[in-house]
Amino acid sequence: MASIWVGPRGTIKDYPGFSPSVDAEAIRKAIRGLGTDEKTLINILTERSNAQRQLIVKQYQAAYEQELKDDLKGDLSGHFEHVM
């Protein structure tokens, strides 16, 4: 039996127990000070849906009066920066 292709589907679903404030704080801690906690960034940014990531961006800006993308760009480099 042939399968029917129905178009692309998102592979990242909403993260259960999601809290934009908890995630924004964890990201902030991961990029503050010397070094970067890349594991935390990967875990948060790859396991949240696009809608959830947008809420994290808004919460981060509200809490820290900084743009998340600017803070990430200032802390990351090379291929890791490009992927994020």
Backbone as CSV, one residue per row, in Angstrom:
resi,resn,N_x,N_y,N_z,CA_x,CA_y,CA_z,C_x,C_y,C_z
1,MET,0.838,-1.178,0.000,0.000,0.000,0.000,0.887,1.247,0.000
2,ALA,0.616,2.172,-0.851,1.380,3.407,-0.951,0.927,4.387,0.124
3,SER,1.884,5.114,0.656,1.522,6.136,1.638,1.289,7.460,0.915
4,ILE,0.512,8.295,1.528,0.180,9.588,0.951,0.942,10.655,1.715
5,TRP,1.699,11.476,0.981,2.436,12.562,1.599,1.491,13.730,1.806
6,VAL,1.426,14.238,3.008,0.495,15.321,3.317,1.203,16.651,3.576
7,GLY,2.476,16.723,3.276,3.206,17.967,3.474,4.051,17.934,4.725
8,PRO,4.869,18.956,4.893,5.756,18.989,6.056,4.980,19.184,7.352
9,ARG,5.476,18.549,8.369,4.874,18.686,9.697,5.971,19.058,10.681
10,GLY,5.638,19.885,11.614,6.611,20.247,12.634,6.974,19.046,13.483
11,THR,8.234,18.939,13.808,8.672,17.817,14.624,8.789,18.184,16.096
12,ILE,8.805,19.468,16.402,8.909,19.893,17.794,7.522,20.263,18.296
13,LYS,7.095,19.552,19.283,5.775,19.784,19.883,5.929,20.681,21.112
14,ASP,4.823,21.204,21.602,4.865,22.012,22.820,5.502,21.216,23.953
15,TYR,6.375,21.876,24.698,7.061,21.253,25.819,6.121,21.244,27.020
16,PRO,5.875,20.074,27.608,4.968,20.020,28.762,5.573,20.736,29.973
17,GLY,4.745,21.425,30.706,5.209,22.147,31.888,6.005,23.395,31.549
18,PHE,5.813,23.911,30.355,6.550,25.073,29.855,6.309,26.309,30.713
19,SER,7.391,27.024,31.005,7.317,28.300,31.721,8.305,29.260,31.069
20,PRO,7.811,30.285,30.373,8.742,31.208,29.724,9.673,31.909,30.706
21,SER,9.203,32.202,31.906,10.065,32.887,32.876,11.188,31.975,33.368
22,VAL,10.888,30.711,33.598,11.919,29.754,34.024,12.954,29.573,32.915
23,ASP,12.478,29.434,31.675,13.397,29.250,30.548,14.238,30.499,30.302
24,ALA,13.635,31.678,30.381,14.385,32.922,30.177,15.481,33.062,31.231
25,GLU,15.153,32.736,32.470,16.147,32.815,33.541,17.271,31.803,33.324
26,ALA,16.929,30.594,32.908,17.946,29.567,32.661,18.871,29.971,31.515
27,ILE,18.307,30.571,30.475,19.129,31.044,29.357,20.055,32.155,29.828
28,ARG,19.524,33.073,30.600,20.331,34.186,31.119,21.511,33.648,31.919
29,LYS,21.257,32.689,32.801,22.330,32.096,33.602,23.337,31.364,32.721
30,ALA,22.859,30.746,31.640,23.730,29.976,30.753,24.709,30.854,29.982
31,ILE,24.358,32.122,29.769,25.229,32.993,28.974,25.925,34.071,29.800
32,ARG,25.644,34.150,31.081,26.275,35.157,31.944,27.650,34.672,32.394
33,GLY,28.526,35.606,32.649,29.839,35.272,33.185,30.755,34.647,32.148
34,LEU,31.805,34.026,32.640,32.771,33.388,31.755,32.230,32.067,31.240
35,GLY,32.424,31.832,29.972,31.972,30.583,29.378,30.480,30.589,29.129
36,THR,30.046,29.573,28.434,28.637,29.424,28.078,28.202,28.009,28.399
37,ASP,27.054,27.867,29.022,26.489,26.547,29.287,25.716,26.126,28.033
38,GLU,26.447,25.582,27.068,25.852,25.228,25.780,24.778,24.153,25.919
39,LYS,24.966,23.237,26.848,23.992,22.162,27.034,22.621,22.730,27.406
40,THR,22.596,23.708,28.298,21.327,24.336,28.684,20.675,25.012,27.491
41,LEU,21.460,25.764,26.724,20.914,26.437,25.541,20.332,25.433,24.552
42,ILE,21.071,24.371,24.294,20.595,23.344,23.363,19.312,22.716,23.879
43,ASN,19.294,22.343,25.148,18.108,21.692,25.714,16.872,22.578,25.624
44,ILE,17.013,23.842,25.935,15.849,24.731,25.916,15.436,25.071,24.492
45,LEU,16.368,25.529,23.685,16.008,26.058,22.372,15.636,24.991,21.351
46,THR,16.018,23.743,21.598,15.642,22.685,20.652,14.440,21.869,21.104
47,GLU,14.014,22.057,22.347,12.896,21.265,22.858,11.635,22.088,23.088
48,ARG,11.605,23.306,22.560,10.415,24.153,22.676,9.872,24.411,21.281
49,SER,8.565,24.504,21.186,7.947,24.817,19.895,8.271,26.259,19.519
50,ASN,8.036,26.606,18.267,8.285,27.975,17.824,7.475,28.970,18.658
51,ALA,6.221,28.660,18.911,5.379,29.559,19.711,5.963,29.734,21.113
52,GLN,6.464,28.660,21.707,7.060,28.751,23.035,8.355,29.560,23.002
53,ARG,9.163,29.382,21.964,10.394,30.167,21.850,10.087,31.658,21.728
54,GLN,9.014,31.993,21.039,8.636,33.407,20.913,8.228,33.985,22.269
55,LEU,7.569,33.185,23.097,7.210,33.634,24.450,8.452,33.812,25.321
56,ILE,9.442,32.942,25.136,10.707,33.087,25.866,11.375,34.404,25.486
57,VAL,11.387,34.726,24.193,11.991,35.977,23.719,11.314,37.173,24.381
58,LYS,9.985,37.175,24.428,9.244,38.283,25.043,9.530,38.379,26.538
59,GLN,9.543,37.239,27.215,9.809,37.220,28.652,11.225,37.691,28.952
60,TYR,12.183,37.253,28.156,13.580,37.650,28.344,13.715,39.168,28.230
61,GLN,13.096,39.746,27.215,13.172,41.196,27.005,12.512,41.946,28.159
62,ALA,11.372,41.445,28.619,10.661,42.091,29.722,11.461,42.008,31.026
63,ALA,12.084,40.875,31.271,12.794,40.671,32.528,14.158,41.360,32.566
64,TYR,14.864,41.375,31.436,16.253,41.841,31.441,16.495,43.097,30.600
65,GLU,15.443,43.597,29.956,15.538,44.784,29.106,16.666,44.656,28.087
66,GLN,16.831,43.457,27.576,17.817,43.133,26.547,17.138,42.234,25.522
67,GLU,17.603,42.299,24.294,17.101,41.393,23.270,17.849,40.071,23.390
68,LEU,17.123,38.972,23.445,17.745,37.661,23.574,18.701,37.395,22.420
69,LYS,18.285,37.714,21.198,19.156,37.444,20.043,20.476,38.200,20.165
70,ASP,20.450,39.425,20.671,21.681,40.199,20.832,22.578,39.591,21.906
71,ASP,21.983,39.159,23.011,22.773,38.536,24.073,23.373,37.213,23.610
72,LEU,22.602,36.430,22.867,23.131,35.170,22.341,24.257,35.442,21.351
73,LYS,24.040,36.390,20.468,25.052,36.718,19.458,26.346,37.180,20.122
74,GLY,26.240,37.928,21.199,27.418,38.405,21.902,28.162,37.319,22.650
75,ASP,27.504,36.204,22.906,28.110,35.141,23.705,28.513,33.921,22.887
76,LEU,27.915,33.747,21.726,28.176,32.562,20.910,29.047,32.919,19.720
77,SER,29.648,31.910,19.123,30.464,32.154,17.940,30.474,30.922,17.045
78,GLY,30.963,31.111,15.840,31.161,30.011,14.906,29.886,29.294,14.526
79,HIS,30.024,27.988,14.328,28.897,27.167,13.898,27.782,27.148,14.941
80,PHE,28.163,27.172,16.216,27.144,27.137,17.269,26.259,28.374,17.198
81,GLU,26.853,29.530,16.957,26.072,30.760,16.809,25.138,30.649,15.610
82,HIS,25.650,30.137,14.511,24.845,30.010,13.289,23.645,29.090,13.509
83,VAL,23.848,27.995,14.198,22.773,27.032,14.443,21.717,27.611,15.373
84,MET,22.145,28.339,16.377,21.199,28.900,17.325,20.424,30.024,16.693
